[in-house]
Tab-separated table of C-alpha atoms in Angstrom:
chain	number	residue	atom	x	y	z
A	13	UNK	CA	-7.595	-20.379	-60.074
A	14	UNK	CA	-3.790	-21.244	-61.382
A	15	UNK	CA	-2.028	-18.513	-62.695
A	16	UNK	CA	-2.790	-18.542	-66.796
A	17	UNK	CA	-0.185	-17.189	-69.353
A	18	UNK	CA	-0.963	-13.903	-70.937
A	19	UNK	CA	-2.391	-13.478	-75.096
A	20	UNK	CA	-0.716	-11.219	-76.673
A	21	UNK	CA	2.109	-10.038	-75.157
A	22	UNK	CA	5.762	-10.364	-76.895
A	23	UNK	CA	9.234	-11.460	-75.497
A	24	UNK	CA	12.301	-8.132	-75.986
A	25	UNK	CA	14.990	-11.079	-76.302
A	26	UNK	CA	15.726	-14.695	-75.473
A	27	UNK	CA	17.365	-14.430	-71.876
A	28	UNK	CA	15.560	-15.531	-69.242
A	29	UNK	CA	14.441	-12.155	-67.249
A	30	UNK	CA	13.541	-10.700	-70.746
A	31	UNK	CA	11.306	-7.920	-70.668
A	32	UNK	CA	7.843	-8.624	-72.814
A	33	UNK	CA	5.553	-6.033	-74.645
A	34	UNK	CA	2.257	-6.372	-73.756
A	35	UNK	CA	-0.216	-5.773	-76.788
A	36	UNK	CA	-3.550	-6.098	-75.376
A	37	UNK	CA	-4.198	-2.126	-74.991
A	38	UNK	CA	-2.597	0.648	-76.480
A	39	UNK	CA	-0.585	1.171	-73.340
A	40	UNK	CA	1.783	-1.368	-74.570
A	41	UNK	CA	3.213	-1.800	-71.269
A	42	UNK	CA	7.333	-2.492	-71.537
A	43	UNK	CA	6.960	-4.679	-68.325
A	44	UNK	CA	10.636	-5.869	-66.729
A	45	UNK	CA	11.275	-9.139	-64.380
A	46	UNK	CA	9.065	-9.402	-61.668
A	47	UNK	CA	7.184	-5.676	-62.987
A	48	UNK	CA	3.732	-5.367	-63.733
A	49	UNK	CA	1.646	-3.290	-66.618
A	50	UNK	CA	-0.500	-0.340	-65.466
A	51	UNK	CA	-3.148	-2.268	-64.851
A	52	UNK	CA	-1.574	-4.440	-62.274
A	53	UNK	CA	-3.047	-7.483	-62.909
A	54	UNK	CA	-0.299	-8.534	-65.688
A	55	UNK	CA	3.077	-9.582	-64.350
A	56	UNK	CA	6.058	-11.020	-66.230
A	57	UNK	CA	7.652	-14.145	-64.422
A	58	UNK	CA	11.151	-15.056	-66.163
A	59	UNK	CA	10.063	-13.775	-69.583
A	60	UNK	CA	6.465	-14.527	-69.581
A	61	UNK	CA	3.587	-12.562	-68.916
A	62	UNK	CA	0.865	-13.922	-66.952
A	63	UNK	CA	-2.715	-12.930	-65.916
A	64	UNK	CA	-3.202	-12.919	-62.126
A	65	UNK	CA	-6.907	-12.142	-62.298
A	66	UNK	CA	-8.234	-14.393	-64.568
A	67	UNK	CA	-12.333	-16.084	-63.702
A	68	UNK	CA	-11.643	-13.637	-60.924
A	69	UNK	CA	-14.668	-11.357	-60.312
A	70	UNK	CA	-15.467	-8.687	-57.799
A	71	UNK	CA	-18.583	-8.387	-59.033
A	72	UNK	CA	-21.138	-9.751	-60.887
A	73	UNK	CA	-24.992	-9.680	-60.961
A	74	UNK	CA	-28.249	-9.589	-63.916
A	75	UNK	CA	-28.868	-6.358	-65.097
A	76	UNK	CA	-30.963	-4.891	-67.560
A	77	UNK	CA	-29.244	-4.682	-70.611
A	78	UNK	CA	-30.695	-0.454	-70.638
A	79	UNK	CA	-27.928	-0.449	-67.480
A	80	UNK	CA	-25.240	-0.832	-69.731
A	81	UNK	CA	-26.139	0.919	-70.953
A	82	UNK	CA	-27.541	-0.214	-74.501
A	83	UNK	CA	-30.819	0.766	-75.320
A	84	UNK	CA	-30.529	-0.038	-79.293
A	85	UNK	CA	-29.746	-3.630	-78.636
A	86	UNK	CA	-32.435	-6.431	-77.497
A	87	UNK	CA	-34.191	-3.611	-74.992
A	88	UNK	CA	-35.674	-5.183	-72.612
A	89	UNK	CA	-33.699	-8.331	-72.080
A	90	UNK	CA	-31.218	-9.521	-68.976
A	91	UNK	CA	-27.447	-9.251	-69.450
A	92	UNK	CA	-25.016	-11.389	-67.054
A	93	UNK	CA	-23.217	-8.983	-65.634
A	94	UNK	CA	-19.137	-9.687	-64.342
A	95	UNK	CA	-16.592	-7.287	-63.640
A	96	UNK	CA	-13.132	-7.893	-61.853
A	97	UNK	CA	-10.630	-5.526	-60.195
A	98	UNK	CA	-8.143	-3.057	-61.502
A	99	UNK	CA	-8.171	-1.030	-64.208
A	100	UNK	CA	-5.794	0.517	-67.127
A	101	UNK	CA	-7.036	4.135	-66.649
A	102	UNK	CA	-7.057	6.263	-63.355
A	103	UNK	CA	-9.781	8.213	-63.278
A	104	UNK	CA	-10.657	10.819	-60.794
A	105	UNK	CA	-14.047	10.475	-61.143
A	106	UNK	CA	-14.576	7.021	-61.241
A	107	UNK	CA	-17.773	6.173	-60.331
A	108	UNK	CA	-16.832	2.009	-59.299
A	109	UNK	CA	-13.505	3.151	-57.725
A	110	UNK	CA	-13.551	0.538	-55.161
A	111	UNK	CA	-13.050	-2.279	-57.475
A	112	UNK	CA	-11.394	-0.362	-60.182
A	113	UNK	CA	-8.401	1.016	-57.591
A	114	UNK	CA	-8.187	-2.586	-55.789
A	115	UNK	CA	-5.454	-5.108	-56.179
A	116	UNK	CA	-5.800	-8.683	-55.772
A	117	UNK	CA	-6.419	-9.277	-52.470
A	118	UNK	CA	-7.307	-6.297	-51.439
A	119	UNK	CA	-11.189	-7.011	-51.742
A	120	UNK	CA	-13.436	-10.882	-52.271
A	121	UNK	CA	-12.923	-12.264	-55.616
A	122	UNK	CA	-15.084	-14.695	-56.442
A	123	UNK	CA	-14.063	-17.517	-58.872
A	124	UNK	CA	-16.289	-18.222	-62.070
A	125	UNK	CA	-15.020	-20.377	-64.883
A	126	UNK	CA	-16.695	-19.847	-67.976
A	127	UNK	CA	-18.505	-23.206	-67.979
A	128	UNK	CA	-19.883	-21.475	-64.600
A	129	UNK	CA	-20.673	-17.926	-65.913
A	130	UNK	CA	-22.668	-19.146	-68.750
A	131	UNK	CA	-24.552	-21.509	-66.675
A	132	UNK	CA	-24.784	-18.612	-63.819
A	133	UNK	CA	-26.356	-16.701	-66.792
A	134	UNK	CA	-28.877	-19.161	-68.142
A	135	UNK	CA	-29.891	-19.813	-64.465
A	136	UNK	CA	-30.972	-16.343	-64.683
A	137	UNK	CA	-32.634	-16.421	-67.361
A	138	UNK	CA	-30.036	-13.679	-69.049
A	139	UNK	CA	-29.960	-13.371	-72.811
A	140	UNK	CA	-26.286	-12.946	-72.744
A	141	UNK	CA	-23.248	-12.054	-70.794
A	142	UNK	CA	-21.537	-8.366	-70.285
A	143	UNK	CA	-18.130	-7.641	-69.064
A	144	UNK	CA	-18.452	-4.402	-67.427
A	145	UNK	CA	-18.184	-2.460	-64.104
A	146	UNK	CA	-14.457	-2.029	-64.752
A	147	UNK	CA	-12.661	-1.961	-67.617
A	148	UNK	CA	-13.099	-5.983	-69.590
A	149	UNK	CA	-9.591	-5.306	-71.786
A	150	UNK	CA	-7.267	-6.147	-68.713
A	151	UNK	CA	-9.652	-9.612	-68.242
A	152	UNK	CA	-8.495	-10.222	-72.005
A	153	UNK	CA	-8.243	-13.776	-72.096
A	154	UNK	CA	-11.541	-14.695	-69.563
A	155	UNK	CA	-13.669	-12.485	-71.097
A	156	UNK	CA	-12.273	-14.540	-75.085
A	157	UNK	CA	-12.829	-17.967	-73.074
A	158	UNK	CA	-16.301	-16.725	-72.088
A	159	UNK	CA	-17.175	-14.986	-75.221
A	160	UNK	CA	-16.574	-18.206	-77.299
A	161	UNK	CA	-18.019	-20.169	-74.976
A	162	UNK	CA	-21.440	-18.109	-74.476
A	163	UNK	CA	-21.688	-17.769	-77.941
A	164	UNK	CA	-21.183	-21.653	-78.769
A	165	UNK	CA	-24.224	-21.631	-76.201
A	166	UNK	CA	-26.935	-19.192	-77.894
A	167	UNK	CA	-25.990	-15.841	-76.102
A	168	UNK	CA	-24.945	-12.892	-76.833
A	169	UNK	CA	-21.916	-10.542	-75.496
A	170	UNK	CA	-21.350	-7.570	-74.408
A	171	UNK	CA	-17.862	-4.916	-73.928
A	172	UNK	CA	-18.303	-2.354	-72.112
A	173	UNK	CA	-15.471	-0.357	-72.531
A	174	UNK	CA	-13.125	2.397	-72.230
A	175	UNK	CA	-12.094	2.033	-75.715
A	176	UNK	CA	-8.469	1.313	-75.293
A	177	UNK	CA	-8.942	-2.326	-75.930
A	178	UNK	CA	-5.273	-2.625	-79.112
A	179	UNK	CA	-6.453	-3.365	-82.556
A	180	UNK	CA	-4.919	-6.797	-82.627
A	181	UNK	CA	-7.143	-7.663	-79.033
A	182	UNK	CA	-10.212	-6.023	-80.523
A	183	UNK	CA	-9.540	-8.482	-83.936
A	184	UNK	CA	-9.080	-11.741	-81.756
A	185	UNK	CA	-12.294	-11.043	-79.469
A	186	UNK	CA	-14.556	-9.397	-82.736
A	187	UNK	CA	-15.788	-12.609	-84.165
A	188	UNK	CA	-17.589	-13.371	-80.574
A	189	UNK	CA	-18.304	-9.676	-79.761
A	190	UNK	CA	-22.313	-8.801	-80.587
A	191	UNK	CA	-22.036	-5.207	-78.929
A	192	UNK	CA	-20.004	-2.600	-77.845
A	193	UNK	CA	-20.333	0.619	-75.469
A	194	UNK	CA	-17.476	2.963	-75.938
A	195	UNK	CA	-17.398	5.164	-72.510
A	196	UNK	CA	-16.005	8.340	-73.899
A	197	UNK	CA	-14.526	10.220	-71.111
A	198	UNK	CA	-14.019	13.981	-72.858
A	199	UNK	CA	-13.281	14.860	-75.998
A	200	UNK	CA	-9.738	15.993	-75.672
A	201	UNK	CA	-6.344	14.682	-75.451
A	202	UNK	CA	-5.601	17.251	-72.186
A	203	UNK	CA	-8.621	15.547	-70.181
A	204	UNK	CA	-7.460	12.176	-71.065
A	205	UNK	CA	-3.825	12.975	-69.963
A	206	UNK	CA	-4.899	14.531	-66.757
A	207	UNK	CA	-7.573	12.812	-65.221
A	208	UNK	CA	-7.731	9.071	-66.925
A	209	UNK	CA	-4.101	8.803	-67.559
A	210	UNK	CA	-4.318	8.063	-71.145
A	211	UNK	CA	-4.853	9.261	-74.387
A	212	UNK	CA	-7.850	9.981	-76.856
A	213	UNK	CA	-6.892	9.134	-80.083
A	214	UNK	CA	-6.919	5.037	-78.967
A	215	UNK	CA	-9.946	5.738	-78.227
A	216	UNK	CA	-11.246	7.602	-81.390
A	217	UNK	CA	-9.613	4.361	-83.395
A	218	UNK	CA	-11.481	2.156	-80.840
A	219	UNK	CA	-15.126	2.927	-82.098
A	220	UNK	CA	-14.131	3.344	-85.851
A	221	UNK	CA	-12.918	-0.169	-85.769
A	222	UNK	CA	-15.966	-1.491	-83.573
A	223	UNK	CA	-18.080	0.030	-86.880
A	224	UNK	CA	-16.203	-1.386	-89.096
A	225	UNK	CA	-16.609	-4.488	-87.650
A	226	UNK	CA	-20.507	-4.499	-88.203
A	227	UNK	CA	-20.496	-4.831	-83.977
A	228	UNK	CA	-22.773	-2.815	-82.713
A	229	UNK	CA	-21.521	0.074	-81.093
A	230	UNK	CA	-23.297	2.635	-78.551
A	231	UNK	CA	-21.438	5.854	-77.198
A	232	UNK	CA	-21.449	7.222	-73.560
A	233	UNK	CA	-20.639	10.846	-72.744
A	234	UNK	CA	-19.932	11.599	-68.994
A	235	UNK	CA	-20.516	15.402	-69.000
A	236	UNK	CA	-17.968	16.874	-65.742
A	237	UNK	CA	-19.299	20.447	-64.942
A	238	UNK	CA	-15.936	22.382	-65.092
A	239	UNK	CA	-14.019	19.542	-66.980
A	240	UNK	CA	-15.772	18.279	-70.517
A	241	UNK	CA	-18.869	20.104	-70.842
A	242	UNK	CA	-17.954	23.495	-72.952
A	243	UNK	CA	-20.194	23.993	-75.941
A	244	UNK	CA	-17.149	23.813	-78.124
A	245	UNK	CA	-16.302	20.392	-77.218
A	246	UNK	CA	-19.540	18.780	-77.047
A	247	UNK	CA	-19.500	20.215	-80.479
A	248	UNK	CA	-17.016	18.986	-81.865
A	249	UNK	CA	-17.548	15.709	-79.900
A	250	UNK	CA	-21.020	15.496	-81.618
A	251	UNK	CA	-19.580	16.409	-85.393
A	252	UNK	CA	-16.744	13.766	-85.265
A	253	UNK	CA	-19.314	11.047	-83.512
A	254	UNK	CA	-21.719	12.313	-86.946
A	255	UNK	CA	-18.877	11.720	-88.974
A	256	UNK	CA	-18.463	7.913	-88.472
A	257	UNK	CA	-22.612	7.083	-88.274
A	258	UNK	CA	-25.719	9.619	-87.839
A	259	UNK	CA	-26.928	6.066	-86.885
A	260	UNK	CA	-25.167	5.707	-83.552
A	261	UNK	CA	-27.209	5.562	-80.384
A	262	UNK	CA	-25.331	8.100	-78.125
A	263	UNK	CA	-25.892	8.762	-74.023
A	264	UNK	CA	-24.908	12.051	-72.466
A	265	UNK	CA	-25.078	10.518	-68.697
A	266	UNK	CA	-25.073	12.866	-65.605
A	267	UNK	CA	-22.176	12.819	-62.923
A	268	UNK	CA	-22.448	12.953	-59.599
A	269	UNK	CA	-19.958	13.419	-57.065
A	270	UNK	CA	-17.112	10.221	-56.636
A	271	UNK	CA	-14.016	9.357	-55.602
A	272	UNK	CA	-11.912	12.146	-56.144
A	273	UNK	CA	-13.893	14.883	-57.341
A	274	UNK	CA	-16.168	14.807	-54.277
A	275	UNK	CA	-15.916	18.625	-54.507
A	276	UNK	CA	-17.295	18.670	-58.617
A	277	UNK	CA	-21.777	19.463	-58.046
A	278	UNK	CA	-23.365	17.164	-59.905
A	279	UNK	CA	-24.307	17.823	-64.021
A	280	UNK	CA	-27.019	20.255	-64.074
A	281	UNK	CA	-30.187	19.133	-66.293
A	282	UNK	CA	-29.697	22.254	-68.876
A	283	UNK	CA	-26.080	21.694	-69.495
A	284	UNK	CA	-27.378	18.200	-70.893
A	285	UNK	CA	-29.850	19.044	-72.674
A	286	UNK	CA	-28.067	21.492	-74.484
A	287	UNK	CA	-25.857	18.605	-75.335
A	288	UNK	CA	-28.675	16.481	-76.498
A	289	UNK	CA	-29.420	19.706	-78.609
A	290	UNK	CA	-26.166	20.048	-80.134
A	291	UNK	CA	-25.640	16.458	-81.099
A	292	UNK	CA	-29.587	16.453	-82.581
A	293	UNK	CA	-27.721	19.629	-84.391
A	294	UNK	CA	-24.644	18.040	-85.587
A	295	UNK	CA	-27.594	15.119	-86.941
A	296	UNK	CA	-27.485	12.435	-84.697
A	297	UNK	CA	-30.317	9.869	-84.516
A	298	UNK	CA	-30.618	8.943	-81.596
A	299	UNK	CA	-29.563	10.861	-78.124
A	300	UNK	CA	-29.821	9.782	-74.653
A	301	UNK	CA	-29.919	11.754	-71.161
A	302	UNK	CA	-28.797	9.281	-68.637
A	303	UNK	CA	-28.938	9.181	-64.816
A	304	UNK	CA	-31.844	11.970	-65.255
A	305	UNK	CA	-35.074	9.230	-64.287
A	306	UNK	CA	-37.888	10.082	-65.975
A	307	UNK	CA	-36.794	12.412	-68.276
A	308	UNK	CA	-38.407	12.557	-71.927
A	309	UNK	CA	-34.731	11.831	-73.392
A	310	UNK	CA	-34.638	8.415	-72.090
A	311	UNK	CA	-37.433	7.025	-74.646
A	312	UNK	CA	-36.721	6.501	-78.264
A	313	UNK	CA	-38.125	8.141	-80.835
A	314	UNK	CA	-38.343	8.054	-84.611
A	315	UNK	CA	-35.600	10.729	-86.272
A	316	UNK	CA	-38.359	10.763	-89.330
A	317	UNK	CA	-41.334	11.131	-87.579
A	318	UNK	CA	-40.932	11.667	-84.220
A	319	UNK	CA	-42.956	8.346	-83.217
A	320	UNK	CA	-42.503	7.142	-79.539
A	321	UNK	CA	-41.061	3.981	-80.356
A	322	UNK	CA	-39.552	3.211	-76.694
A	323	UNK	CA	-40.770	4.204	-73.169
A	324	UNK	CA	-38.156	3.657	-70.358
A	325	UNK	CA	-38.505	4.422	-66.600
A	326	UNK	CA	-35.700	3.194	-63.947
A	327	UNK	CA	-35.189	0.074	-66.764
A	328	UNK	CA	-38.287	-0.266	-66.986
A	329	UNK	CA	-39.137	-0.787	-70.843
A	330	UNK	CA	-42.269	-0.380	-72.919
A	331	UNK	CA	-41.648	-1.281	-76.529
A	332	UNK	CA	-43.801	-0.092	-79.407
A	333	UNK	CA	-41.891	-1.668	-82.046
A	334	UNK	CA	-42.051	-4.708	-83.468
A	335	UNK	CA	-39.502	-4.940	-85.947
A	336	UNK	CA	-36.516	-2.583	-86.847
A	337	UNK	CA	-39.046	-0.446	-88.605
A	338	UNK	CA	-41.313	2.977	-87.259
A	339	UNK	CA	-44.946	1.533	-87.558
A	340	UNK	CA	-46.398	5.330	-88.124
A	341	UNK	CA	-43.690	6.097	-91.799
A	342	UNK	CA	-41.708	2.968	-92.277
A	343	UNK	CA	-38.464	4.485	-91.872
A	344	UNK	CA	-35.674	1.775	-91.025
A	345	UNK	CA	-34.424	2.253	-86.974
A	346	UNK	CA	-31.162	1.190	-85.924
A	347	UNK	CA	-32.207	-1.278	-83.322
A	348	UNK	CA	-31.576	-5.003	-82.901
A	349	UNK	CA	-34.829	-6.523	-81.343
């Protein structure tokens, strides 16, 4: 695939080796002749930025949109799934390292247009197309294309995100964007700094504007024993997530051991469900244990009644709802079907 000129990026001056500003995250890379942005898969040749990875995935396969994982949004159904290489956070524990620490070239790519993707998807009899497995901000103007284009073609789309996507990005994609998973890596700006590179408060701004938007949005929680699972800041995590919508499906998701925190045990079972107690605290709907098959926290339930509404095992899903309503008190669920 030809080398395609960056959105959203902006020019320092005139001359010829100017330096440009990329705008699509809130790294706002300052990127210099010949240089690249974090992410290395942005490079400026003689004052203009190009994309070096774009219709290029590492990855891509139908999944069950529950993998995303969304489980307040068409449950059920099969998502298109593509992901490329590279990413614009580092994380330590990152559990698709391979293809989020890669360069191109240093693994296969395959090429997939659009045009192909959404036919790739309908030949699988997908509902809609997700951008996921690394992070889909650094693929800004393939995953736009696609969005557009899947959209135009009856199906729906999916970020799934590390939240640092820049507000004028999230405003050009929004209008094809049906849903939104925010992977929240720790509530604090220390954690962020130290093991992803980054910074929380993009992030925070991230899933207000998501909201705002009327997209709808789904939280993840990775809880690290020894890094982001104190009381205190699953607390506070759980207050602040209350604060923008009681209404918000959220996932506390177990970790196990990857690429460099091989030494970190995996989550134990009580420290998340204390979490999944806390947030139910703090008033949250609707809480989620994830990687934990089989547990009772992977079903929905109605917050008024306590109705099983949704039975899941290993993606498997067993829907007693019909409509976005309980069927034993009536109460309205926050649930696209």
């Amino acid at each position: 695939m030809p080398l395609r000129e960056a959105m959203l990026y902006k020019r320092e001056n005139e001359n010829i080796n100017a330096k440009v500003r990329c705008n699509v995250c809130a790294h706002q890379c300052l990127i210099p002749e010949d240089g690249f942005g974090i992410c290395r898969t942005r490079q400026n040749r003689t004052g203009k930025l190009y994309t070096l990875i774009y219709a290029e995935a590492s990855s891509f396969n139908a999944d069950p949109v529950e993998k995303k994982p969304l489980y307040h949004f068409y449950p059920g159904s099969y998502v298109f799934s593509l992901g490329t290489i590279s990413c614009n956070f580092h994380c330590k524990h990152c559990q698709n390292w391979s293809i989020s620490t890669a360069r191109l070239g240093d693994i296969q790519t395959f090429t997939i247009s659009p045009e192909e993707a959404v036919r790739r998807a309908k030949q699988a009899h997908c509902n809609g197309i997700a951008w996921t497995y690394n992070e889909p901000t650094i693929w800004f103007e393939y995953t736009y294309d696609c969005a557009k284009l899947a959209k135009a073609e009856g199906l729906y789309t999916v970020y799934v995100t590390n939240g640092y996507i820049s507000e004028e990005a999230l405003n050009e994609i929004a209008p094809f964007l049906d849903a939104v998973n925010v992977d929240v890596k720790a509530f604090s700006d220390s954690f962020y700094k130290r093991v992803c590179g980054a910074r929380l408060e993009p992030v925070l701004e991230t899933c207000k504007r998501v909201l705002d938007k009327q997209i709808h949005l789904e939280l993840t929680y990775l809880i690290i024993p020894g890094y982001n699972d104190s009381r205190e800041e699953i607390r506070q995590f759980a207050d602040w997530v209350a604060g923008l919508s009681t209404a918000i499906p959220l996932h506390f998701s177990r970790f196990y051991p990857a690429h460099l925190m091989l030494d970190v045990p995996p989550t134990r079972i009580e420290t998340l469900e204390m979490a999944h107690e806390l947030a139910k605290d703090a008033g949250i709907e609707y809480v989620y244990l994830g990687n934990i098959p089989g547990h009772q926290y992977e079903n929905t339930y109605c917050p008024g009644c306590g109705e099983l509404l949704i039975l899941r095992m290993d993606y498997r899903v067993k829907r007693r709802i019909r409509s976005p309503r309980c069927p034993a008190c009536g109460r309205d669920i926050n649930i696209i079907l």
